[in-house]
Coordinates of C-alpha atoms and ligand atoms in Angstrom, one line a residue:
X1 CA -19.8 -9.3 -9.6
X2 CA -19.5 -5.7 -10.4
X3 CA -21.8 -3.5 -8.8
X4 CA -25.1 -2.7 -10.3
X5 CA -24.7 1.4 -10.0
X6 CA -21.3 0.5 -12.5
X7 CA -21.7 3.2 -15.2
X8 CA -18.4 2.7 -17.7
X9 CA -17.0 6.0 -19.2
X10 CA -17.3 6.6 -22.4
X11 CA -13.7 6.1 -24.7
X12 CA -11.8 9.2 -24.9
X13 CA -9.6 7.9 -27.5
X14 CA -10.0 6.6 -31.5
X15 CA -8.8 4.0 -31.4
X16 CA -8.1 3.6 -27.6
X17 CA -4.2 3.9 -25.7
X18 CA -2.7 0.9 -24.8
X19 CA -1.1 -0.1 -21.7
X20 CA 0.8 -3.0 -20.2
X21 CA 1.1 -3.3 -16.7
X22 CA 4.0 -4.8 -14.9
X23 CA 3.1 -6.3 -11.4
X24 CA -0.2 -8.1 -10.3
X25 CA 0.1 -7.1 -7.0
X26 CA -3.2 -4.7 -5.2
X27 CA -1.5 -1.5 -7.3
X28 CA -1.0 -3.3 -10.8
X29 CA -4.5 -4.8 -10.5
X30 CA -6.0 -1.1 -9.4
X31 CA -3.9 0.3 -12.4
X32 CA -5.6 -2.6 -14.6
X33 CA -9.1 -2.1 -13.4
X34 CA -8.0 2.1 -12.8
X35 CA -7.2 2.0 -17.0
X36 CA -10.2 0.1 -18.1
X37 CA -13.0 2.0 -16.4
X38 CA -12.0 4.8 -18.3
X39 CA -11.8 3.0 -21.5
X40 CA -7.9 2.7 -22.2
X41 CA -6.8 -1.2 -23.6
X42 CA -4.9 -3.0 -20.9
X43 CA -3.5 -5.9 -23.2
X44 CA -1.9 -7.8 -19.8
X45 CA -1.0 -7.5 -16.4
X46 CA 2.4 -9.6 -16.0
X47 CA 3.7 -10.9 -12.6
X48 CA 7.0 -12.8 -12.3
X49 CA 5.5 -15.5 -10.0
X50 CA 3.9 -18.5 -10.7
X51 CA 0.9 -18.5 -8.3
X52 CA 0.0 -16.5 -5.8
X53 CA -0.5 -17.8 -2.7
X54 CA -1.8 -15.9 0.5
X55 CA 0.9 -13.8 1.7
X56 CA 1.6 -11.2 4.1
X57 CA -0.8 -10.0 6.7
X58 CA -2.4 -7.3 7.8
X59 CA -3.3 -4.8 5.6
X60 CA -5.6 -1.6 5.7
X61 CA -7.4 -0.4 2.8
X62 CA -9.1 3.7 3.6
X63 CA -12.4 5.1 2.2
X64 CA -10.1 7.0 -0.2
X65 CA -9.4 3.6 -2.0
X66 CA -12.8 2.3 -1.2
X67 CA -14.2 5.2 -3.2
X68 CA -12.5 5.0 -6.8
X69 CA -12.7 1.2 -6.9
X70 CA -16.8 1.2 -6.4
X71 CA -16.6 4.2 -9.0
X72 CA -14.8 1.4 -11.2
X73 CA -17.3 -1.2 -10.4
X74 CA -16.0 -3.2 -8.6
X75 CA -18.0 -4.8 -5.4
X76 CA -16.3 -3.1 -2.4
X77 CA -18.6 -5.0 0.5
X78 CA -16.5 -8.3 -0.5
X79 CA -13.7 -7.0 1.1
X80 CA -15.6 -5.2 3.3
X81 CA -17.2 -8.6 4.7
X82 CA -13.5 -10.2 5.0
X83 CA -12.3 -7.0 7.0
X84 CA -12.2 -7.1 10.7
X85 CA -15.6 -6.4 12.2
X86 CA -14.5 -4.6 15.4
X87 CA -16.0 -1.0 15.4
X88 CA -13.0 0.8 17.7
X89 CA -9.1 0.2 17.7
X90 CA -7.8 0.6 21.3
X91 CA -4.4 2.4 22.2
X92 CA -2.6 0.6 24.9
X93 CA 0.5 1.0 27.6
X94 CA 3.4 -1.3 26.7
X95 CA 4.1 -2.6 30.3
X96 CA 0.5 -2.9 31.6
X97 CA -1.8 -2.4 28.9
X98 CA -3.8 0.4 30.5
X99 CA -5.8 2.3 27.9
X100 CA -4.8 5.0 26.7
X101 CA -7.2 6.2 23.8
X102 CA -9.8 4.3 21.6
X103 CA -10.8 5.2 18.3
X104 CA -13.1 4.2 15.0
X105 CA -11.3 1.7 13.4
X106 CA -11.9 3.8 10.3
X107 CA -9.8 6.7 11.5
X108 CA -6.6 4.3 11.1
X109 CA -6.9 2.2 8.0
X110 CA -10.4 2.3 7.0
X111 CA -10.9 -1.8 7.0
X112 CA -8.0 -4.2 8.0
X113 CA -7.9 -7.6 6.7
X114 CA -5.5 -10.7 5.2
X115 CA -3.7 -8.8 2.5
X116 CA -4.0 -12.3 0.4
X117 CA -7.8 -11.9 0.5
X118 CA -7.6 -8.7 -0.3
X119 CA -5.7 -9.2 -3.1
X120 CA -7.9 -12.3 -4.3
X121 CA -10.4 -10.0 -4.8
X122 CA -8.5 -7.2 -6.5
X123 CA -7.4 -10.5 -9.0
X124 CA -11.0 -11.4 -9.1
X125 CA -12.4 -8.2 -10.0
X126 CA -9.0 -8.1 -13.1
X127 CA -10.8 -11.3 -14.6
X128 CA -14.3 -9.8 -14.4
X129 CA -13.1 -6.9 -16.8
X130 CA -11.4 -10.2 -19.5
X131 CA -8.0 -8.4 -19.0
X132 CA -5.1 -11.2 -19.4
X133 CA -2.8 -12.1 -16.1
X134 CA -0.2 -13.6 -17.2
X135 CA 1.4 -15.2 -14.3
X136 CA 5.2 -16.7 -14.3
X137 CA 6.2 -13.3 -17.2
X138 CA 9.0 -11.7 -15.4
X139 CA 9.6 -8.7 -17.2
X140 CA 13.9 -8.6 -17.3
X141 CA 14.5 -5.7 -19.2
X142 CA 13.1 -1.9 -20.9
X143 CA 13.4 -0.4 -23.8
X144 CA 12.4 3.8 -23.2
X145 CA 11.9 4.2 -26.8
X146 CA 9.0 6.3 -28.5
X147 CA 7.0 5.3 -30.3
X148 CA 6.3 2.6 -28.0
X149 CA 8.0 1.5 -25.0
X150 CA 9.4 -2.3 -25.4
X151 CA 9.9 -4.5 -22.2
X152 CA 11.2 -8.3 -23.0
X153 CA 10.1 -11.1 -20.4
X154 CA 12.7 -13.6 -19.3
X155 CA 11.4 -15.9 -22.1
X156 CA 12.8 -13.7 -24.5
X157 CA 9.6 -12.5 -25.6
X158 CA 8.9 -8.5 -26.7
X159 CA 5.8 -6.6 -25.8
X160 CA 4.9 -3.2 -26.4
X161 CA 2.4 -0.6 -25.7
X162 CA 1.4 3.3 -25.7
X163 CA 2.4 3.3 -22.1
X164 CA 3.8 0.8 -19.3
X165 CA 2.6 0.8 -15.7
X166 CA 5.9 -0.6 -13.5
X167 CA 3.5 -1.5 -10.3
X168 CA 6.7 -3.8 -9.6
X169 CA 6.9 -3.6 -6.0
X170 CA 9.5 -2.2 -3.6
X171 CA 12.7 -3.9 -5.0
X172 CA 11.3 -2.6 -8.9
X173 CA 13.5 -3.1 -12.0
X174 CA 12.0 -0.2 -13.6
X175 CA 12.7 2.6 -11.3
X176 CA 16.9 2.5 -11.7
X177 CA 15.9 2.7 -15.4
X178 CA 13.3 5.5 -14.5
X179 CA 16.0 7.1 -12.1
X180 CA 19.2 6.5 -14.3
X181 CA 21.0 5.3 -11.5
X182 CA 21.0 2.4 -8.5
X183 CA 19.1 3.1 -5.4
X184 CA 19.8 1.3 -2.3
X185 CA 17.4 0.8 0.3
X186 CA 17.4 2.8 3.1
X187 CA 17.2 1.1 6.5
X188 CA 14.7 3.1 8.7
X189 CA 16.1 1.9 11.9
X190 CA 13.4 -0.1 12.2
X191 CA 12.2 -4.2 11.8
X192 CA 9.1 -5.7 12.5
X193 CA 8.7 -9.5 13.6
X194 CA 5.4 -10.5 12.5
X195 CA 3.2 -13.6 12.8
X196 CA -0.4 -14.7 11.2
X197 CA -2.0 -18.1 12.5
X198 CA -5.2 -19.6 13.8
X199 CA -4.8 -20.1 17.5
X200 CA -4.9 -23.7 18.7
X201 CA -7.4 -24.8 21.2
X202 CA -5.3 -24.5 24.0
X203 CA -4.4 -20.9 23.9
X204 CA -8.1 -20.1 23.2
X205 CA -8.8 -21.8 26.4
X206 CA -5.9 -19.8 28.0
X207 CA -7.7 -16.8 30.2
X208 CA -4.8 -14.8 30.2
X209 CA -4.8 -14.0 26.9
X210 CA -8.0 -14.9 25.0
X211 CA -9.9 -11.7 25.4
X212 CA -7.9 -10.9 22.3
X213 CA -9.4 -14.1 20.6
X214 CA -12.8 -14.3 21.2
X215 CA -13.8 -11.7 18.5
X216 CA -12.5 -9.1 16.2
X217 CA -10.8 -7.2 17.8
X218 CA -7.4 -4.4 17.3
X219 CA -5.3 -3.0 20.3
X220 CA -1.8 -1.3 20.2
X221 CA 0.7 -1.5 22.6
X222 CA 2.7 1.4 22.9
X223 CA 6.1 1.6 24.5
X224 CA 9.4 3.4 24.2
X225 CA 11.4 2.6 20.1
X226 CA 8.9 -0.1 20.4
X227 CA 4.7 -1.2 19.6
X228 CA 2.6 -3.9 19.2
X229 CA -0.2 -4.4 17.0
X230 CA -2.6 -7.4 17.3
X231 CA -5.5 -7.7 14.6
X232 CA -7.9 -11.3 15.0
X233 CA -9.8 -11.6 12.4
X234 CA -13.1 -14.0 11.4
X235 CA -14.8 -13.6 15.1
X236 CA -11.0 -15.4 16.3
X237 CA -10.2 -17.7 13.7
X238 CA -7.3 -15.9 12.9
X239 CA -4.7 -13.8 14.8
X240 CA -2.2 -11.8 14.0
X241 CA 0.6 -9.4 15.9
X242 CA 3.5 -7.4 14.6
X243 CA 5.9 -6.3 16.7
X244 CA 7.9 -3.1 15.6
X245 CA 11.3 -2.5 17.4
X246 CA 15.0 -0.9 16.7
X247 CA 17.1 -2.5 14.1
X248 CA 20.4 -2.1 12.7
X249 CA 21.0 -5.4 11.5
X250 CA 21.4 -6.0 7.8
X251 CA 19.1 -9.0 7.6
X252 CA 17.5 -8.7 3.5
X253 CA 14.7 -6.8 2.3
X254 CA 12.4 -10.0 2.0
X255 CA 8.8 -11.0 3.0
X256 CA 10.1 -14.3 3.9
X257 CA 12.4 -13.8 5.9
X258 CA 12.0 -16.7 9.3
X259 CA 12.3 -14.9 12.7
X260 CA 13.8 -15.5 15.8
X261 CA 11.1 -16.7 18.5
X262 CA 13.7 -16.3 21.1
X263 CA 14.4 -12.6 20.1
X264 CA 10.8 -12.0 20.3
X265 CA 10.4 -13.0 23.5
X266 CA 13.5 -11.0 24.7
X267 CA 12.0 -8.3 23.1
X268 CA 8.5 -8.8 24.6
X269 CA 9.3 -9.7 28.6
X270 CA 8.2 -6.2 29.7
X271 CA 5.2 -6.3 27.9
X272 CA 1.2 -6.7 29.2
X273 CA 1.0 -9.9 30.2
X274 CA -2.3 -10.4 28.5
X275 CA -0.8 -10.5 24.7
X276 CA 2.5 -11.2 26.5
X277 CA 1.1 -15.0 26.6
X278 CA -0.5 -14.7 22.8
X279 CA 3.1 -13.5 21.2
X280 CA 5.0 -16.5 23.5
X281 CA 3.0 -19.0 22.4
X282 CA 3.7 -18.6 18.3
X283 CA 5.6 -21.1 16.9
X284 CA 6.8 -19.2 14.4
X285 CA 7.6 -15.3 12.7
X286 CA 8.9 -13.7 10.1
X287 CA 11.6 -10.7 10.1
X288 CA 10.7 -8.2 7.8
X289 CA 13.1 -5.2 8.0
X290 CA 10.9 -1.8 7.6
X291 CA 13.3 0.3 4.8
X292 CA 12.5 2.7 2.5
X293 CA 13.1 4.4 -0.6
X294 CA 14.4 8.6 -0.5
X295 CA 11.5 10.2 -2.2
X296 CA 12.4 9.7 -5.5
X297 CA 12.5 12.8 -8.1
X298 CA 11.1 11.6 -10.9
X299 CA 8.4 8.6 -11.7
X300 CA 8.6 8.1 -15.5
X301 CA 11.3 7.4 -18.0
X302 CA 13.2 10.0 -19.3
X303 CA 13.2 8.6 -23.2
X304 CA 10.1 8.4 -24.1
X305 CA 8.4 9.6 -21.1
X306 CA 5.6 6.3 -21.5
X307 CA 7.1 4.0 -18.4
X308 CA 5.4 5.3 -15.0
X309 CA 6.3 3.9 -11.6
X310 CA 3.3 2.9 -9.9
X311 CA 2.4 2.0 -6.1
X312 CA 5.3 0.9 -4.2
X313 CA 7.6 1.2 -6.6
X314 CA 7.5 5.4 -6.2
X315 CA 5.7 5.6 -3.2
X316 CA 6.2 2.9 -0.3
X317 CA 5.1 3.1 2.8
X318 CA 6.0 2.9 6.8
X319 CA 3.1 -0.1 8.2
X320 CA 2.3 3.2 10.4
X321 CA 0.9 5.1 7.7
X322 CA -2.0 1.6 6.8
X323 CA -1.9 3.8 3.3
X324 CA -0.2 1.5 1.1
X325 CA -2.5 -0.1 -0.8
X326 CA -4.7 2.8 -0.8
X327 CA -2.3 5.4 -2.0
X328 CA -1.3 3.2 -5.0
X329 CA -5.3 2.8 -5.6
X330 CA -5.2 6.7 -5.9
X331 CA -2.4 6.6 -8.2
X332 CA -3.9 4.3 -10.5
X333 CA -7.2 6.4 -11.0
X334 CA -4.9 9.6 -11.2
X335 CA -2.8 8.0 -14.5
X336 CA -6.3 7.0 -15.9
X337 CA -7.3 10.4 -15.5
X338 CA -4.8 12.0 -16.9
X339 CA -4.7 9.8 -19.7
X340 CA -8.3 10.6 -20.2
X341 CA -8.1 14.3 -19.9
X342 CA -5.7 13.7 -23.3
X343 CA -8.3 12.6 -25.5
X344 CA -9.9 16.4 -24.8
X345 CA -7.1 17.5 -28.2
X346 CA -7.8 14.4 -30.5
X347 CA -3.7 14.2 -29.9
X348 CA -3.5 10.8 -27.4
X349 CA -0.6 9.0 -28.4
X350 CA 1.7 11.8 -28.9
X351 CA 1.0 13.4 -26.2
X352 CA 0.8 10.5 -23.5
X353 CA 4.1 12.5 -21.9
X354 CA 2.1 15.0 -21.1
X355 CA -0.1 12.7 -18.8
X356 CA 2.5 10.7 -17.2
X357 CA 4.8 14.2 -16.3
X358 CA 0.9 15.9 -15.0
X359 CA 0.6 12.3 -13.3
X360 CA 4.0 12.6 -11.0
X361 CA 3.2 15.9 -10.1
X362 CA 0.0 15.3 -9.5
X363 CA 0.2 12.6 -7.0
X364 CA 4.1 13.6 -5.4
X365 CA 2.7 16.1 -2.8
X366 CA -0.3 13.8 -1.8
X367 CA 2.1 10.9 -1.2
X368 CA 4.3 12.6 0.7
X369 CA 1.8 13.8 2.8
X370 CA 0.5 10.6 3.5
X371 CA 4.1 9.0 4.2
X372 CA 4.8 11.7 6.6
X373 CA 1.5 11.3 8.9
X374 CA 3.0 7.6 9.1
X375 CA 6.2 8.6 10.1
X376 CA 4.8 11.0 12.5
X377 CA 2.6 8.4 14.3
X378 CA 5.5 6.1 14.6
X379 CA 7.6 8.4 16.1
X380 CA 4.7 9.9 18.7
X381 CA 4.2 6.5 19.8
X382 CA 7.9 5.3 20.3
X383 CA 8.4 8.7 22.0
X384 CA 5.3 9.7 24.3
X385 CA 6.5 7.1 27.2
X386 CA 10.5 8.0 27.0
X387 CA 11.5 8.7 30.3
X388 CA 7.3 9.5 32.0
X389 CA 6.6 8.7 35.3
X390 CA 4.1 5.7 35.4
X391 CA 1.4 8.0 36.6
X392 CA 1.4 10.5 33.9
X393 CA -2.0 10.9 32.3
X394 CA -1.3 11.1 28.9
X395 CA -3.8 13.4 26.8
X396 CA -5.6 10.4 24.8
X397 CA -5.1 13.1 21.2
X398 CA -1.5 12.6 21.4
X399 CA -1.3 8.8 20.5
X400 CA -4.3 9.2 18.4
X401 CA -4.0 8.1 14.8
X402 CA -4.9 11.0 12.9
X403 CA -5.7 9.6 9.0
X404 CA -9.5 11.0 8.8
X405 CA -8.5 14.0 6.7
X406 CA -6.6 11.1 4.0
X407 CA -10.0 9.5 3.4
X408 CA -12.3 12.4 2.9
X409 CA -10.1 12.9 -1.1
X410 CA -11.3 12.1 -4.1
X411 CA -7.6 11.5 -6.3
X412 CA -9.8 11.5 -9.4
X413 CA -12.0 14.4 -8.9
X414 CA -8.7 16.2 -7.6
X415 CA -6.7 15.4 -11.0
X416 CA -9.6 16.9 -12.8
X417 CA -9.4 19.8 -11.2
X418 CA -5.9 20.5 -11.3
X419 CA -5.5 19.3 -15.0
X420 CA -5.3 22.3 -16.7
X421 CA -2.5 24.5 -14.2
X422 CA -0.4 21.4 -13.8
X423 CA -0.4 20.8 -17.4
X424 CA 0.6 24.2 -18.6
X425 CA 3.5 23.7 -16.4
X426 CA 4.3 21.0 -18.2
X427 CA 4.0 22.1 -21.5
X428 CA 6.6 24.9 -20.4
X429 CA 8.5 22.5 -19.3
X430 CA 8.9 20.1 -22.5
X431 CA 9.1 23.7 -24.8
X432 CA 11.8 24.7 -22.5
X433 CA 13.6 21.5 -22.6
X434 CA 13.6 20.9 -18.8
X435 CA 11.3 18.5 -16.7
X436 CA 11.6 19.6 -13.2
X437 CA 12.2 17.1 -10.7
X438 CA 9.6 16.0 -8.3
X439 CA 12.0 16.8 -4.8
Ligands
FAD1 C1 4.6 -10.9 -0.5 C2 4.1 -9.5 0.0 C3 3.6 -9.4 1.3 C4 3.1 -8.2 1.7 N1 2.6 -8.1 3.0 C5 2.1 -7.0 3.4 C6 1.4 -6.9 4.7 O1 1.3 -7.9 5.4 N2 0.9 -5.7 5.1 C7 1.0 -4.6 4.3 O2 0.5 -3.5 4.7 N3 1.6 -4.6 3.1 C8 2.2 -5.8 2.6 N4 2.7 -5.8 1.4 C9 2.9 -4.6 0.7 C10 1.5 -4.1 0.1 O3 1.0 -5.2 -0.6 C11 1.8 -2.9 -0.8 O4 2.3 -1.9 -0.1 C12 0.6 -2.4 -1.6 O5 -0.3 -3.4 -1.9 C13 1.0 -1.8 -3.0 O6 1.8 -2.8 -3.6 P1 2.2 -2.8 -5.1 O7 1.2 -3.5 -5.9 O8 2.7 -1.5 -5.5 O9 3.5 -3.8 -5.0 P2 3.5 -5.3 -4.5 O10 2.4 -5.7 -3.7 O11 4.9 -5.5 -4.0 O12 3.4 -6.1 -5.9 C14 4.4 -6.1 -6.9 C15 4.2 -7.2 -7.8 O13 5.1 -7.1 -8.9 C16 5.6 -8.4 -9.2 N5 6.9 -8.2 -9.9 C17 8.1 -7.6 -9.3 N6 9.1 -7.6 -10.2 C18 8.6 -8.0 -11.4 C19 9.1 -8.2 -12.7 N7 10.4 -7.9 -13.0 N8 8.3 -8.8 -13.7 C20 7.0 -9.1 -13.4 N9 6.5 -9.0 -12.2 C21 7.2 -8.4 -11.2 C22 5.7 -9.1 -7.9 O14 5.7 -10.5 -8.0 C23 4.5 -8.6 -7.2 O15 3.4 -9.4 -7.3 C24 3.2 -7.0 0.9 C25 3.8 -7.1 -0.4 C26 4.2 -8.4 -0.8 C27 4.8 -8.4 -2.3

């Protein structure tokens, strides 16, 4: 249901701007329900796979995202409901679990939940608004050509529209096209093992470990190159732990990838007993290997200037930064915006390059920023207990998470704002033949 304070903009544009997006995944379905809100004709959202079923695990989703999709109408207490309950997050020691600071959950990633429930009800809230998913359309090649844009799906089928969102993930096949060239991922030196199940009876009965599984809960452990986070969900239905540690193995950029048990518990024999005991006792992991992408300089095509990157296909994240899904919300309402602020001239269509060039450099800097403050945590935590005597107090602000100031934005109200300098910039820039790159 959307929610009942849902006010819809009125149309900006006679007759409105088109837009396919590519991906169905949390940012293609923000861009989707990002685009309609403000009145722009989403004609599909395409997504290679078949079904969806519930993958991944943990994710977070932040106030900041929380924010623009209520604006949008859609009903953010249903993923509020499904989020983990637990008020506080708890920083822990590595060997011995001793606490080292606690904090509101919502100064880390707002609420964490299933990232397949999540995304359920991003889908959901698509179909509310009668926009088409059309599952099993992998989009195999683009055309940058004005005045429309052409991508053909596997099927040999065209489509075409005044602008294409690429929300195509991490491994996208528009952003070489975008970039005119290949770009490898980068290994980050890092991997994480990570397992979601419901805990049997046995191990719930197991008092070593089952203060972790009697209720939402979400502890770190913190140790040197090395953390641990465990998230149970549904008052201990479900339980999940990740386990970040060094890697310089080549194992593929996947989401499937099956871990080793027995690496795991190599990896976890010096940890607190008391998850110690949870992390043994999983049957079974996945190996996800954490790389990323060189901030890229550019987000939209060069030809026609009407295909922009979207969500993790620009602008992935470390799991540290919990910003993800929320970042690509922002991006979403910033495009809308900015294809919005357009209809101010009566000149849409011809000028949608305008709003996809103000769109990159609206959204590079805050991106950044929010990549960064993951990085940063990751390294304070893998570095804090390198070479500290056990009995070091450690000042609780120094392996806090510090995302408050991320949630207190408004990405819309900041690409109003901002509009008019960024795009006389970019009118210079198109007069004088040059679009600056973004880094
Ligand atoms: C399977 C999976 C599991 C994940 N698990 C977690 C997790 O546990 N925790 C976490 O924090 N983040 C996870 N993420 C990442 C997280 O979902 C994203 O960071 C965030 O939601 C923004 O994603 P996105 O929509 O930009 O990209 P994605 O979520 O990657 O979605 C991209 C979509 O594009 C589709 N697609 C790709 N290429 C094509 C093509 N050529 N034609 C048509 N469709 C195409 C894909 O099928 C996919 O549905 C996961 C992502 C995936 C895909």
């Amino acid at each position: 249901m959307t929610s009942r304070l849902y006010k819809p903009l009125p149309s900006p544009h006679n007759p409105p701007l088109t837009a396919i997006v590519i991906g169905a995944g949390l940012g293609g379905c923000a861009a989707a329900i990002a685009l309609h809100h403000h009145r722009h004709q989403v004609l599909c959202v395409l997504d290679k796979v078949r079904e969806f079923g519930r993958l991944g695990d943990s994710l977070g989703l932040g106030e900041n995202a929380f924010k623009l999709l209520e604006r949008w109408g859609c009903d953010v207490e249903e993923i509020k409901r499904i989020g983990n309950q637990s008020p506080e997050m708890v920083i822990r020691r590595w060997q011995d679990g001793k606490v080292l600071a606690r904090q509101p959950l919502m100064d880390m990633a707002g609420y964490i939940g299933h990232r397949g429930d999540y995304h359920e009800c991003f889908l959901k809230w698509v179909r509310e608004r009668n926009i088409p998913i059309r599952m099993g359309s992998e989009v195999v090649k683009y055309e940058d050509v004005d005045p429309q844009p052409i991508i053909t799906l596997k099927s040999g089928e065209k489509l075409s529209a005044d602008i294409i969102v690429a929300a195509d993930g991490i491994k996208s096949l528009a952003r070489p096209l975008v970039l005119k060239q290949r770009d490898d991922p980068v290994s980050s030196g890092y991997a994480c093992f990570r397992a979601f199940f419901k805990p049997s009876a046995e191990l719930k009965a197991n008092p070593l470990c089952n203060m972790y599984l009697k209720q939402d809960c979400v502890n770190f452990w913190i140790g040197p190159d090395t953390h641990v986070v465990q998230n149970t969900l549904r008052n201990g239905e479900e339980f999940n732990w990740i386990l970040t540690h060094k890697d310089d193995g080549d194992i593929p950029e996947s989401w499937f990838q099956p871990g080793d048990m027995n690496e795991v518990r190599r990896l976890v024999s010096t940890l607190d007993p008391t998850i110690r005991e949870a992390v043994k006792a999983t049957e079974s992991c996945l190996d996800w290997k954490i790389c990323y992408r060189e901030p890229l300089p550019t987000w939209v095509s060069p030809g026609s200037h009407r295909i922009a990157l979207l969500g993790d296909s620009c602008h992935a994240h470390l799991p540290t930064s919990a910003q993800g899904a929320s970042q690509a919300v922002e991006s979403a309402g910033v495009l809308a915006t900015c294809m919005d602020m357009l209809g101010e001239d009566g000149k849409g269509k011809e000028n949608i390059k305008i709003a996809t060039r103000c769109y990159e450099k609206l959204r590079f800097g805050r991106t950044r920023q929010s990549q960064t403050n993951g990085e940063d945590l990751r390294d304070r935590w893998h570095g804090i207990l390198k070479d500290v005597d056990e009995h070091k107090e450690i000042d609780p602000e120094d392996v806090k998470i510090k995302n408050r100031w991320l949630y207190s934005f408004d990405a819309e109200e900041d690409a109003r704002t901002r509009w008019r300098s960024i795009r006389e910039v970019i009118e210079g820039e198109f007069q004088a033949g040059k679009i600056s790159p973004l880094c």
